[in-house]
Coordinates of C-alpha atoms in Angstrom, one line a residue:
X2 CA 98.3 -3.6 -67.8
X3 CA 100.0 -0.5 -69.2
X4 CA 96.6 0.9 -70.2
X5 CA 95.2 0.4 -66.7
X6 CA 98.2 2.0 -65.1
X7 CA 98.0 5.0 -67.3
X8 CA 94.2 5.4 -66.6
X9 CA 94.8 5.1 -62.9
X10 CA 97.6 7.7 -63.0
X11 CA 95.3 10.1 -64.8
X12 CA 92.4 9.4 -62.5
X13 CA 94.6 10.1 -59.4
X14 CA 95.8 13.4 -60.9
X15 CA 92.3 14.5 -61.9
X16 CA 91.0 13.8 -58.3
X17 CA 93.0 16.8 -57.1
X18 CA 91.8 19.2 -59.9
X19 CA 89.0 21.6 -59.0
X20 CA 89.0 23.9 -62.0
X21 CA 88.4 23.4 -65.7
X22 CA 91.8 24.6 -66.9
X23 CA 93.8 22.2 -64.7
X24 CA 91.5 19.3 -65.6
X25 CA 91.9 19.9 -69.4
X26 CA 95.6 20.4 -69.2
X27 CA 96.0 17.1 -67.4
X28 CA 93.8 15.3 -69.9
X29 CA 95.6 16.6 -73.0
X30 CA 99.1 16.0 -71.7
X31 CA 98.4 12.5 -70.5
X32 CA 96.7 11.7 -73.8
X33 CA 99.7 12.7 -75.8
X34 CA 102.2 10.9 -73.6
X35 CA 100.3 7.6 -73.2
X36 CA 98.2 7.2 -76.4
X37 CA 101.3 8.6 -78.3
X38 CA 99.8 11.1 -80.7
X39 CA 101.3 14.3 -82.0
X40 CA 98.9 16.7 -80.3
X41 CA 95.7 16.7 -78.2
X42 CA 93.1 19.4 -78.0
X43 CA 89.8 19.8 -76.2
X44 CA 86.9 21.7 -77.8
X45 CA 84.0 22.4 -75.4
X46 CA 80.5 23.3 -76.5
X47 CA 79.6 26.7 -75.2
X48 CA 76.2 27.8 -76.4
X49 CA 76.2 27.6 -80.2
X50 CA 80.0 27.5 -80.4
X51 CA 82.9 25.0 -80.1
X52 CA 85.7 26.6 -78.1
X53 CA 89.3 25.3 -78.1
X54 CA 89.9 25.4 -74.4
X55 CA 93.3 23.7 -74.2
X56 CA 96.0 21.9 -76.2
X57 CA 99.2 19.9 -75.6
X58 CA 101.7 20.8 -76.6
X59 CA 100.9 24.5 -77.3
X60 CA 102.8 24.5 -80.6
X61 CA 103.7 21.7 -83.1
X62 CA 106.3 22.2 -85.8
X63 CA 105.9 26.0 -85.4
X64 CA 102.2 25.7 -85.8
X65 CA 99.9 27.3 -83.2
X66 CA 97.2 24.9 -82.0
X67 CA 94.7 27.8 -81.8
X68 CA 93.7 27.7 -78.0
X69 CA 90.9 30.1 -77.4
X70 CA 89.5 30.1 -80.9
X71 CA 85.7 29.7 -81.4
X72 CA 83.9 28.0 -84.2
X73 CA 80.2 28.3 -84.8
X74 CA 78.4 24.9 -84.5
X75 CA 76.7 25.6 -87.8
X76 CA 80.1 25.8 -89.5
X77 CA 81.3 22.6 -87.7
X78 CA 78.7 20.2 -88.9
X79 CA 81.0 17.2 -88.9
X80 CA 82.1 17.8 -85.3
X81 CA 78.4 18.3 -84.3
X82 CA 77.5 15.0 -85.9
X83 CA 80.3 13.2 -84.1
X84 CA 79.2 14.7 -80.8
X85 CA 75.6 13.8 -81.4
X86 CA 76.4 10.2 -82.4
X87 CA 78.6 9.8 -79.3
X88 CA 81.1 7.5 -81.1
X89 CA 84.8 8.1 -81.7
X90 CA 85.6 8.8 -85.3
X91 CA 89.0 8.7 -87.2
X92 CA 89.2 10.9 -90.2
X93 CA 92.0 11.7 -92.7
X94 CA 92.9 15.2 -94.0
X95 CA 91.8 14.3 -97.5
X96 CA 88.3 13.1 -96.5
X97 CA 85.5 14.3 -98.7
X98 CA 83.2 14.5 -95.6
X99 CA 84.8 17.8 -94.5
X100 CA 84.3 21.3 -95.7
X101 CA 87.5 23.4 -96.3
X102 CA 86.8 25.3 -93.1
X103 CA 86.4 22.2 -91.0
X104 CA 89.6 20.7 -92.5
X105 CA 91.6 23.8 -91.6
X106 CA 90.0 23.8 -88.1
X107 CA 90.7 20.1 -87.3
X108 CA 94.0 19.5 -89.1
X109 CA 95.7 22.9 -88.7
X110 CA 97.8 22.2 -91.7
X111 CA 99.9 19.7 -89.9
X112 CA 97.9 16.5 -89.0
X113 CA 97.4 13.7 -91.5
X114 CA 94.8 12.0 -89.3
X115 CA 92.5 13.2 -86.5
X116 CA 90.5 11.1 -84.0
X117 CA 87.5 12.9 -82.5
X118 CA 86.3 11.5 -79.2
X119 CA 82.9 12.8 -77.9
X120 CA 82.8 13.9 -74.2
X121 CA 79.4 13.0 -72.8
X122 CA 77.7 13.0 -69.4
X123 CA 74.5 11.0 -69.9
X124 CA 72.7 12.5 -72.9
X125 CA 74.5 15.8 -72.7
X126 CA 77.4 16.5 -75.0
X127 CA 80.2 18.5 -73.4
X128 CA 82.6 18.7 -76.4
X129 CA 85.3 16.8 -78.1
X130 CA 88.7 15.4 -77.3
X131 CA 90.6 15.9 -80.6
X132 CA 93.8 13.8 -81.2
X133 CA 96.0 14.8 -84.1
X134 CA 98.7 12.6 -85.7
X135 CA 101.1 14.0 -88.3
X136 CA 102.1 10.5 -89.6
X137 CA 99.8 8.8 -92.0
X138 CA 97.3 6.2 -90.9
X139 CA 99.4 3.5 -92.6
X140 CA 102.5 4.5 -90.6
X141 CA 100.8 5.2 -87.2
X142 CA 97.3 3.9 -87.3
X143 CA 94.5 4.5 -84.8
X144 CA 94.3 0.8 -84.2
X145 CA 91.3 -0.7 -82.3
X146 CA 93.4 -0.9 -79.1
X147 CA 94.6 2.6 -79.5
X148 CA 91.1 3.8 -80.1
X149 CA 89.8 2.0 -77.1
X150 CA 92.6 3.5 -75.0
X151 CA 91.8 7.0 -76.3
X152 CA 88.1 6.6 -75.6
X153 CA 88.8 5.6 -72.0
X154 CA 90.7 8.9 -71.6
X155 CA 87.7 10.7 -73.0
X156 CA 85.4 9.0 -70.5
X157 CA 87.8 10.0 -67.7
X158 CA 87.8 13.6 -69.0
X159 CA 84.0 13.8 -69.2
X160 CA 83.6 12.6 -65.7
X161 CA 86.3 15.0 -64.4
X162 CA 84.7 17.9 -66.2
X163 CA 81.3 17.0 -64.7
X164 CA 82.8 16.8 -61.2
X165 CA 84.4 20.2 -61.7
X166 CA 81.1 21.7 -62.9
X167 CA 79.4 20.4 -59.8
X168 CA 82.3 21.8 -57.7
X169 CA 81.9 25.3 -59.3
X170 CA 78.2 25.2 -58.7
X171 CA 78.8 24.3 -55.0
X172 CA 81.3 27.2 -54.7
X173 CA 78.7 29.6 -56.2
X174 CA 76.1 28.4 -53.7
X175 CA 78.6 29.0 -50.9
X176 CA 79.1 32.5 -52.2
X177 CA 75.4 33.1 -52.4
X178 CA 75.2 32.0 -48.7
X179 CA 78.1 34.3 -47.8
X180 CA 76.4 37.3 -49.5
X181 CA 73.0 36.4 -47.8
X182 CA 74.7 36.4 -44.4
X183 CA 76.5 39.7 -45.2
X184 CA 73.2 41.2 -46.2
X185 CA 71.7 40.0 -42.9
X186 CA 74.3 42.0 -41.1
X187 CA 73.7 45.1 -43.2
X188 CA 70.0 44.8 -42.4
X189 CA 70.8 45.0 -38.6
X190 CA 73.6 47.6 -38.7
X191 CA 72.7 50.1 -41.4
X192 CA 76.0 51.9 -41.5
X193 CA 77.6 48.7 -42.9
X194 CA 75.6 48.9 -46.1
X195 CA 78.1 48.0 -48.9
X196 CA 80.8 48.1 -46.2
X197 CA 81.7 44.4 -46.4
X198 CA 81.9 44.4 -50.2
X199 CA 84.3 47.4 -50.2
X200 CA 86.4 45.8 -47.5
X201 CA 86.7 42.6 -49.5
X202 CA 87.8 44.4 -52.6
X203 CA 90.5 46.3 -50.7
X204 CA 91.6 43.2 -48.8
X205 CA 92.0 41.1 -52.0
X206 CA 94.0 43.8 -53.8
X207 CA 96.4 43.9 -50.8
X208 CA 96.5 40.1 -50.5
X209 CA 97.4 39.7 -54.1
X210 CA 100.1 42.3 -53.9
X211 CA 101.5 40.4 -50.9
X212 CA 101.7 37.2 -52.8
X213 CA 98.7 35.2 -51.5
X214 CA 97.6 32.2 -53.6
X215 CA 94.2 32.2 -55.4
X216 CA 93.0 29.8 -52.7
X217 CA 94.1 32.1 -49.9
X218 CA 92.6 35.1 -51.7
X219 CA 89.3 33.4 -51.9
X220 CA 89.5 32.7 -48.1
X221 CA 90.4 36.3 -47.5
X222 CA 87.5 37.5 -49.6
X223 CA 85.0 35.4 -47.6
X224 CA 86.6 36.5 -44.3
X225 CA 86.4 40.1 -45.3
X226 CA 82.8 39.9 -46.5
X227 CA 81.8 38.1 -43.3
X228 CA 84.1 39.8 -40.8
X229 CA 81.1 41.3 -38.9
X230 CA 78.6 38.4 -39.3
X231 CA 78.8 37.9 -35.5
X232 CA 76.9 41.2 -35.0
X233 CA 73.8 39.1 -35.8
X234 CA 74.2 38.0 -32.2
X235 CA 74.5 41.5 -30.7
X236 CA 71.4 43.3 -29.5
X237 CA 70.0 46.0 -31.8
X238 CA 70.0 48.4 -28.9
X239 CA 73.8 48.1 -28.7
X240 CA 74.4 48.2 -32.5
X241 CA 72.3 51.2 -33.0
X242 CA 73.0 53.2 -29.9
X243 CA 73.6 56.8 -30.9
X244 CA 76.1 57.5 -28.1
X245 CA 79.2 55.7 -26.9
X246 CA 78.8 52.2 -25.4
X247 CA 79.1 51.6 -21.7
X248 CA 81.3 48.8 -20.3
X249 CA 78.6 46.1 -20.4
X250 CA 77.5 47.1 -23.9
X251 CA 81.2 47.2 -25.1
X252 CA 81.6 43.6 -23.7
X253 CA 78.6 42.5 -25.7
X254 CA 80.0 44.1 -28.8
X255 CA 83.4 42.5 -28.3
X256 CA 81.7 39.1 -28.5
X257 CA 80.9 39.5 -32.2
X258 CA 84.2 38.0 -33.6
X259 CA 83.8 34.9 -31.5
X260 CA 80.1 34.6 -32.4
X261 CA 80.9 35.0 -36.1
X262 CA 83.6 32.3 -36.0
X263 CA 81.1 29.9 -34.4
X264 CA 78.5 30.6 -37.1
X265 CA 81.0 29.9 -39.9
X266 CA 83.1 27.1 -38.5
X267 CA 80.6 24.2 -39.2
X268 CA 80.7 25.1 -42.9
X269 CA 83.7 23.2 -44.4
X270 CA 84.4 25.8 -47.1
X271 CA 84.4 28.6 -44.6
X272 CA 86.6 27.1 -41.8
X273 CA 89.6 29.2 -42.7
X274 CA 87.5 32.3 -43.2
X275 CA 86.2 31.7 -39.7
X276 CA 89.7 32.3 -38.3
X277 CA 89.9 35.6 -40.1
X278 CA 86.5 36.6 -38.6
X279 CA 87.5 35.5 -35.1
X280 CA 90.8 37.5 -35.2
X281 CA 90.1 40.6 -37.1
X282 CA 90.1 42.7 -33.9
X283 CA 93.4 41.3 -32.6
X284 CA 96.2 43.9 -32.3
X285 CA 99.8 43.4 -33.5
X286 CA 101.0 44.3 -30.0
X287 CA 98.8 41.7 -28.4
X288 CA 96.3 44.1 -26.8
X289 CA 93.4 43.1 -29.0
X290 CA 90.5 40.6 -28.6
X291 CA 89.2 37.9 -28.3
X292 CA 92.5 36.0 -27.7
X293 CA 95.2 38.6 -27.3
X294 CA 97.3 37.2 -30.1
X295 CA 100.6 38.9 -30.9
X296 CA 102.3 39.7 -34.3
X297 CA 102.7 36.7 -36.6
X298 CA 100.5 34.6 -34.4
X299 CA 97.5 36.5 -35.8
X300 CA 96.3 34.9 -39.1
X301 CA 97.7 36.8 -42.0
X302 CA 94.3 37.4 -43.6
X303 CA 93.0 38.8 -40.3
X304 CA 95.9 41.3 -40.2
X305 CA 94.9 42.5 -43.7
X306 CA 91.2 42.8 -42.7
X307 CA 92.1 44.7 -39.5
X308 CA 93.8 47.4 -41.6
X309 CA 91.1 47.9 -44.2
X310 CA 88.4 47.6 -41.5
X311 CA 90.1 50.3 -39.4
X312 CA 90.4 52.6 -42.4
X313 CA 86.7 52.2 -43.1
X314 CA 85.9 52.7 -39.4
X315 CA 87.8 56.0 -39.4
X316 CA 86.3 57.3 -42.7
X317 CA 82.7 56.0 -42.5
X318 CA 79.9 58.0 -40.9
X319 CA 78.4 56.1 -38.0
X320 CA 75.3 56.7 -35.8
X321 CA 77.5 58.2 -33.1
X322 CA 80.1 60.0 -35.1
X323 CA 80.9 61.8 -38.4
X324 CA 83.3 60.3 -40.8
X325 CA 86.9 61.6 -40.9
X326 CA 88.9 62.4 -44.0
X327 CA 91.1 60.1 -46.1
X328 CA 94.2 62.0 -45.0
X329 CA 93.3 61.6 -41.3
X330 CA 92.8 57.9 -41.8
X331 CA 96.2 57.5 -43.5
X332 CA 97.8 59.4 -40.5
X333 CA 96.1 57.0 -38.1
X334 CA 97.3 53.9 -40.0
X335 CA 100.9 55.2 -40.0
X336 CA 100.7 56.1 -36.4
X337 CA 99.5 52.7 -35.3
X338 CA 101.7 50.6 -37.6
X339 CA 103.6 48.1 -35.4
X340 CA 101.2 48.5 -32.5
X341 CA 97.7 48.0 -33.7
X342 CA 98.6 46.9 -37.2
X343 CA 101.1 44.7 -39.0
X344 CA 103.5 47.4 -40.4
X345 CA 104.0 45.4 -43.7
X346 CA 100.3 45.4 -44.4
X347 CA 100.1 49.2 -43.7
X348 CA 103.0 49.8 -46.0
X349 CA 101.3 47.9 -48.9
X350 CA 98.0 49.6 -48.1
X351 CA 99.6 53.0 -48.4
X352 CA 101.4 52.1 -51.6
X353 CA 98.2 51.0 -53.2
X354 CA 95.6 53.4 -51.8
X355 CA 97.6 56.6 -51.3
X356 CA 94.9 58.7 -52.9
X357 CA 91.2 58.7 -51.9
X358 CA 90.2 58.1 -55.5
X359 CA 91.9 54.7 -55.4
X360 CA 89.6 53.4 -52.6
X361 CA 86.8 51.2 -53.9

């Protein structure tokens, strides 16, 4: 019953983990606390090396557990055999099966016994869960029950790592989609070449300075890259007109934030970015479009994109105008802080990008 409860608790915690580091930290901590060993480490196979990706605790008896160290697979033959056989192995520090280098790598000068648990998905070996015990096998043995318990943790860990791997691949495919859409806009509106990438770089720097989480920074990056995606739905004659737009043409151009949001909204991973796209032409004083939102009602990411997009609109050369200088753009931002722009965002922009050389 205790074993099942512990496995359930770990499974529930892992279900919310979407990156390798969080997953590995959960596994090593839960293993130490429930299997009751001195320390736990995970070595993942990366190319021809075993890499110590995490450990719990970080230090034992003033000994560093060597997180981040890499060991050539050729110099870790015992670990390689365990991974290939896909069976847990318990080994003592005085075993003749180990080279001096492997003994130092596995026991770190503190463990008396180590249990190596292979992490496998199907036929593919991911790495090893390494459990170290400072007490002797006689005083604190890896009994059959304890070994079975530890192996269950290894199976949980392998499944979680595989799920994270799939999640990362999915995120990468989303990013490829995002970049493809941004390139489609560039193809229609030639002045935007590289425009979206530069905006995203500036926006993320500002967002990080203003304390956004990594998740929110990712949303901001997507929103900035795709802020003009709705221009796909604007006629080329309007986008590429060499003179100023008339009233009807301007009305068509003003539809692009709404069009962009509708394009992105059905994609679950881009729902929040879609709100940045929809509202990046709102004004802080409520005189923007499409919804006339005021101040804090405008999504924070959209307020950031508005500032960096406006800077770019001032300095970039367009079909119908020459670009203006960095100094002129800075004056415009200062002048419109509190009316067109969130003054806090402008302040951070000016603090970071006060010289033209600092602009990506």
